[in-house]
Amino acid sequence: MTQNKPFIHLLKSPYHEYVYDVNTNEIIGISKALYDYLWMQQNKPELSIPPTSDVDKEIQQLMASGYLKDKHPEKIENPQIDFVENTLEHGLLKLTLQVTQRCNFRCSYCDYSNEDALRNRKHSPKSMSWETAKKAIDFFAHRIRDSKSVSIGFYGGEPLLEFGLIKRCIEYTNEVLEGKDFSYTITTNASVLTPEIARFLYENNVSLVISLDGPKEIHDSNRRFAADGSGTYDVVMHNLDRIREEFPDYYEKLSFNSVIDPLNDYAYTRDFFCAQHAGRNISTPLLVPQTGTRQVYSEEFSRAYRNENLLGYLYLLGILRENEISPLALNAAQEMRMFIDTHFRKRNELPSRIGHSGPCLPGVMRLFVDVDGQLFPCERVSESSGNMDIGHIDVGFNLEKVFTLMNISQLTEDDCKNCWGITHCTLCAKDADDTKRLSADMINIKCRSTLLNIENHLLNYIALYEVKNMIRHNINNHGGVEHYEKESNAIPI
Amino acid sequence: MEELNTMKKKAMLYPFSMDTVAIPRFRTLLCEYELVHVVAPAGLAIEGRDCCLIDEGPHTGMKVSNSFEDALEDSDVVIVAEYDFRNNNLFFIRVIERIKTAILKGKDIFCTMILETSILKDLECCAIINHVNFIYAAERGDGIQTIIKHNVSIQSIETPVIIVTGLCENCLKYELQLVIRESFLKKGIRISQVGSRHYSELFGFHSFPGFMFKNQYNEEEKILAFNQYIKDLEKNENPEAIIIGIPGGIMQYSGRVLNGFGVKAYEVGCAISSDYTVLAIPCEGIDNDYIDILSLIMKYRNSMLLDCICMSNTHYNDASLKNLHLPPQIDIMPDHYVDLMQMNYNGSLPLYKSYDPIQRTQMTTNIITQLVENIGKIENMTF
């Protein structure tokens, strides 16, 4: 029996025991006896007793198959640091222009409305000049030689308040990016989405994401006009109705972003989208509480939310069809699908040099340019933080800042080396930023909840696998799962 | 008058991209055309600069222009380049319109771009009406259609055969074929050559024969036919060396880079014995074990003994391979990064940088040296 401590995380479903093997990035079904043995080894090593012969045999079999290695990373460093400079010169993928900081809404959850000093700048009347926009487009156009497909987004405030600038940007970009595969996106509150604007966007194939939180009572509870605090639902729906009449093809391609407020009736939101926008692409981010506070979910909300996720997973299993679930459930299914596709790639073992999976390549995946031409890794970081700007369109990228943001896990290097979630972690530099400095304490605040979230995803993945097997092997007539059989130890990916 | 007859037609290349940088780089090998202009879409952002900036390979001496109209005025022929349009339908439409403009202005067309039948027919009609030549090189010629009907064995090829294959596509394999060709021709060596790309006739040699891609022939027929095809080349052209470039890669590279699963390399390996095999690989970390495994794969799967490895400066972007929502993307890596990737290899097989002019010369010297040695061994063995 090996004296090494395998780098693993134990998982348990109501039906079976599993181990997540960090080195191979696989979930393997194990016996209860082995689970108990490993649990004791990890949590109460002082009480740990030698394994039984059966458990030892199982351990040997797993080790012979390449599992239960004790290898941890030796160095926490994003390996892409070797060539990120080259990628910043030639391989940018997305440009987001902050065309204005003005907004005609004052949504209660907006980062720019928030009094929380840790969050971001405030609303302001500033807009991007044409000169700055052109420079930003040229800056981007000269750095996409290796990029096969690129995207240009327009951001605000409310971006359509600067439609004239957007129009000029699109016309210019169409010329300078001739020959490239490129697309445009705008997220808008749709309050100024006139048919004239819609026509231009339609003709230029701009992907439009409409911010719509649900039926009138729910939407208006958080999304209000800045001028008088009145609800915005009626104006938004009126504009959408006009788009549907005049540009039905374009209307069918609209996507929606619906912020889910746990204080609102989730089922009501679900029914609204089912009735009005079935089959659409709807993103449903949960409202994030202010830093240092906790969101409390009512039992009613939690039940409704979990039910929709379950329906989404039943769709993934092929039990339900797409037209039988709500757009919210479909979104849950798509998120799970993306998690499986991006997170479960087998490997022989962890590389010696690794960064945790959260950080992007700053400036490459997204390059956010604010109204003044300052460069940021994305629109979600604090624009008022000196830690997060990575350069300026006039002088180029600040490579030192880029390297720092890429390697934010070096702040918590020892913890990350021993963390089973290292290749699934979603924390990035934004989470370390307190606007004064990049801080390990800020990461540690979110670390536990992030790990719980990863574990939740893994357990959901296991549940999907078990249900799939139950269906395959047929639950017997008396109920229960007496004839449930595993086909192999490792959950197929 | 004699001088006029041998004068090549002035050609422009459009739309230029990394996929066709070999054309300006090796323009001295073009048989019928003198390349005078290279026109790229504005999105490449290299107007006024040397073509080599597109792949950071050897200097070409030709600058890129963005003006199709100006180049057209000064050209007799438009070489329409293959181009990766992705979802850019608008640009595709613009390119077709420009081809028509060229035809209407009396320019010949040499088209290497693969076109839908309806668009092709439309352009061919337009060319006929305007009395210009329209050569559609995009469809591989069948070559010699020799389908073996009876039981025959593989025929031995007496002439030394050099095979250029790749671990995957997009690692400068075609340029290596042109490098070898250029070197051999300069030394006065008579060669027959079959290229991996479908427009090799531009450079005066054969494209990989079309029957190798046709569904009506089974794999055994294709292997026998390819063997016969090379045998016929040997008889008809009487070369001192045969160079064969194989389309695709020797095997699947990843879940998203399939390389035709190495089927063509396998078939060619069954059909022809190679006297010298060049393997083009992308820029990635290698060590002795890795190269040993590749050598074994080539030996037992493709019946080819690996003689040298050529590493390109092209690298499959890891993020694009892992993310199913992003198209696979090739990055051009800086030279110091290529050095980093090679640092753990110190095996006996020569390893060259396929984009480095000096190392390209070293590779061709190695090929000739090896072949001469082999001939000496054979002569010593014959009685």
mmCIF file with all atom_site columns, C-alpha atoms in Angstrom, chain A residues 79-80 82-83 86-87 90-93 141-149 174-182 203 338 341-342 345 365, chain B residues 14 41-45 53-54 56 83-88 91 94 98 321-322 324-334 336-337 340:
data_model
loop_
_atom_site.group_PDB
_atom_site.id
_atom_site.type_symbol
_atom_site.label_atom_id
_atom_site.label_alt_id
_atom_site.label_comp_id
_atom_site.label_asym_id
_atom_site.label_entity_id
_atom_site.label_seq_id
_atom_site.pdbx_PDB_ins_code
_atom_site.Cartn_x
_atom_site.Cartn_y
_atom_site.Cartn_z
_atom_site.occupancy
_atom_site.B_iso_or_equiv
_atom_site.pdbx_formal_charge
_atom_site.auth_seq_id
_atom_site.auth_comp_id
_atom_site.auth_asym_id
_atom_site.auth_atom_id
_atom_site.pdbx_PDB_model_num
ATOM 1  C CA . PRO A 1 79  ? 2.483   28.628 -19.254 1.00 0.00 ? 79  PRO A CA 1
ATOM 2  C CA . GLN A 1 80  ? 1.064   30.983 -21.845 1.00 0.00 ? 80  GLN A CA 1
ATOM 3  C CA . ASP A 1 82  ? 5.955   32.358 -22.776 1.00 0.00 ? 82  ASP A CA 1
ATOM 4  C CA . PHE A 1 83  ? 4.122   33.701 -25.766 1.00 0.00 ? 83  PHE A CA 1
ATOM 5  C CA . ASN A 1 86  ? 3.256   37.475 -29.335 1.00 0.00 ? 86  ASN A CA 1
ATOM 6  C CA . THR A 1 87  ? -0.462  36.807 -28.945 1.00 0.00 ? 87  THR A CA 1
ATOM 7  C CA . HIS A 1 90  ? -1.093  39.150 -33.461 1.00 0.00 ? 90  HIS A CA 1
ATOM 8  C CA . GLY A 1 91  ? -3.926  37.178 -31.923 1.00 0.00 ? 91  GLY A CA 1
ATOM 9  C CA . LEU A 1 92  ? -6.567  39.395 -30.312 1.00 0.00 ? 92  LEU A CA 1
ATOM 10 C CA . LEU A 1 93  ? -10.089 37.995 -30.483 1.00 0.00 ? 93  LEU A CA 1
ATOM 11 C CA . ALA A 1 141 ? -7.056  45.673 -36.587 1.00 0.00 ? 141 ALA A CA 1
ATOM 12 C CA . HIS A 1 142 ? -3.251  45.669 -36.440 1.00 0.00 ? 142 HIS A CA 1
ATOM 13 C CA . ARG A 1 143 ? -3.211  42.915 -33.842 1.00 0.00 ? 143 ARG A CA 1
ATOM 14 C CA . ILE A 1 144 ? -5.388  40.194 -35.355 1.00 0.00 ? 144 ILE A CA 1
ATOM 15 C CA . ARG A 1 145 ? -3.116  38.679 -38.002 1.00 0.00 ? 145 ARG A CA 1
ATOM 16 C CA . ASP A 1 146 ? -3.425  35.158 -36.534 1.00 0.00 ? 146 ASP A CA 1
ATOM 17 C CA . SER A 1 147 ? -7.078  35.433 -35.482 1.00 0.00 ? 147 SER A CA 1
ATOM 18 C CA . LYS A 1 148 ? -9.454  33.585 -37.746 1.00 0.00 ? 148 LYS A CA 1
ATOM 19 C CA . SER A 1 149 ? -12.671 35.023 -36.341 1.00 0.00 ? 149 SER A CA 1
ATOM 20 C CA . ASN A 1 174 ? -16.367 46.992 -42.437 1.00 0.00 ? 174 ASN A CA 1
ATOM 21 C CA . GLU A 1 175 ? -13.619 48.611 -44.507 1.00 0.00 ? 175 GLU A CA 1
ATOM 22 C CA . VAL A 1 176 ? -10.561 47.965 -42.368 1.00 0.00 ? 176 VAL A CA 1
ATOM 23 C CA . LEU A 1 177 ? -11.439 44.375 -41.528 1.00 0.00 ? 177 LEU A CA 1
ATOM 24 C CA . GLU A 1 178 ? -12.302 43.375 -45.085 1.00 0.00 ? 178 GLU A CA 1
ATOM 25 C CA . GLY A 1 179 ? -11.385 39.737 -45.579 1.00 0.00 ? 179 GLY A CA 1
ATOM 26 C CA . LYS A 1 180 ? -11.561 38.841 -41.904 1.00 0.00 ? 180 LYS A CA 1
ATOM 27 C CA . ASP A 1 181 ? -14.386 36.843 -40.399 1.00 0.00 ? 181 ASP A CA 1
ATOM 28 C CA . PHE A 1 182 ? -15.880 39.280 -37.922 1.00 0.00 ? 182 PHE A CA 1
ATOM 29 C CA . GLU A 1 203 ? -28.263 45.151 -42.365 1.00 0.00 ? 203 GLU A CA 1
ATOM 30 C CA . MET A 1 338 ? -20.303 24.018 -21.717 1.00 0.00 ? 338 MET A CA 1
ATOM 31 C CA . ASP A 1 341 ? -17.080 20.363 -22.886 1.00 0.00 ? 341 ASP A CA 1
ATOM 32 C CA . THR A 1 342 ? -14.496 22.747 -21.478 1.00 0.00 ? 342 THR A CA 1
ATOM 33 C CA . ARG A 1 345 ? -10.448 16.867 -20.877 1.00 0.00 ? 345 ARG A CA 1
ATOM 34 C CA . MET A 1 365 ? -9.933  37.038 -25.180 1.00 0.00 ? 365 MET A CA 1
ATOM 35 C CA . TYR B 2 14  ? -5.747  37.815 -55.077 1.00 0.00 ? 14  TYR B CA 1
ATOM 36 C CA . PRO B 2 41  ? -7.932  42.404 -48.256 1.00 0.00 ? 41  PRO B CA 1
ATOM 37 C CA . ALA B 2 42  ? -7.570  45.354 -45.898 1.00 0.00 ? 42  ALA B CA 1
ATOM 38 C CA . GLY B 2 43  ? -8.192  43.142 -42.886 1.00 0.00 ? 43  GLY B CA 1
ATOM 39 C CA . LEU B 2 44  ? -4.717  41.612 -43.108 1.00 0.00 ? 44  LEU B CA 1
ATOM 40 C CA . ALA B 2 45  ? -3.276  45.024 -42.194 1.00 0.00 ? 45  ALA B CA 1
ATOM 41 C CA . LEU B 2 53  ? 4.950   39.353 -42.484 1.00 0.00 ? 53  LEU B CA 1
ATOM 42 C CA . ILE B 2 54  ? 1.907   37.150 -42.878 1.00 0.00 ? 54  ILE B CA 1
ATOM 43 C CA . GLU B 2 56  ? 7.131   35.552 -40.444 1.00 0.00 ? 56  GLU B CA 1
ATOM 44 C CA . TYR B 2 83  ? -9.024  31.565 -49.121 1.00 0.00 ? 83  TYR B CA 1
ATOM 45 C CA . ASP B 2 84  ? -10.549 30.699 -45.774 1.00 0.00 ? 84  ASP B CA 1
ATOM 46 C CA . PHE B 2 85  ? -13.714 32.794 -45.832 1.00 0.00 ? 85  PHE B CA 1
ATOM 47 C CA . ARG B 2 86  ? -15.213 31.204 -42.697 1.00 0.00 ? 86  ARG B CA 1
ATOM 48 C CA . ASN B 2 87  ? -18.588 32.937 -42.310 1.00 0.00 ? 87  ASN B CA 1
ATOM 49 C CA . ASN B 2 88  ? -17.598 36.046 -44.239 1.00 0.00 ? 88  ASN B CA 1
ATOM 50 C CA . PHE B 2 91  ? -16.240 39.215 -48.679 1.00 0.00 ? 91  PHE B CA 1
ATOM 51 C CA . ARG B 2 94  ? -16.959 40.822 -53.273 1.00 0.00 ? 94  ARG B CA 1
ATOM 52 C CA . ARG B 2 98  ? -13.912 41.245 -58.661 1.00 0.00 ? 98  ARG B CA 1
ATOM 53 C CA . LEU B 2 321 ? -8.730  23.590 -29.679 1.00 0.00 ? 321 LEU B CA 1
ATOM 54 C CA . LYS B 2 322 ? -10.290 23.226 -26.239 1.00 0.00 ? 322 LYS B CA 1
ATOM 55 C CA . LEU B 2 324 ? -15.754 23.966 -29.174 1.00 0.00 ? 324 LEU B CA 1
ATOM 56 C CA . HIS B 2 325 ? -17.257 27.390 -29.732 1.00 0.00 ? 325 HIS B CA 1
ATOM 57 C CA . LEU B 2 326 ? -14.051 28.784 -31.254 1.00 0.00 ? 326 LEU B CA 1
ATOM 58 C CA . PRO B 2 327 ? -12.734 27.723 -34.673 1.00 0.00 ? 327 PRO B CA 1
ATOM 59 C CA . PRO B 2 328 ? -9.273  26.016 -34.595 1.00 0.00 ? 328 PRO B CA 1
ATOM 60 C CA . GLN B 2 329 ? -6.718  28.744 -35.027 1.00 0.00 ? 329 GLN B CA 1
ATOM 61 C CA . ILE B 2 330 ? -3.063  28.789 -36.038 1.00 0.00 ? 330 ILE B CA 1
ATOM 62 C CA . ASP B 2 331 ? -0.719  31.160 -34.228 1.00 0.00 ? 331 ASP B CA 1
ATOM 63 C CA . ILE B 2 332 ? 2.631   32.212 -35.667 1.00 0.00 ? 332 ILE B CA 1
ATOM 64 C CA . MET B 2 333 ? 5.204   31.845 -32.916 1.00 0.00 ? 333 MET B CA 1
ATOM 65 C CA . PRO B 2 334 ? 8.331   33.931 -32.459 1.00 0.00 ? 334 PRO B CA 1
ATOM 66 C CA . HIS B 2 336 ? 12.736  32.240 -29.462 1.00 0.00 ? 336 HIS B CA 1
ATOM 67 C CA . TYR B 2 337 ? 9.628   30.220 -28.687 1.00 0.00 ? 337 TYR B CA 1
ATOM 68 C CA . LEU B 2 340 ? 12.255  26.741 -26.454 1.00 0.00 ? 340 LEU B CA 1
#
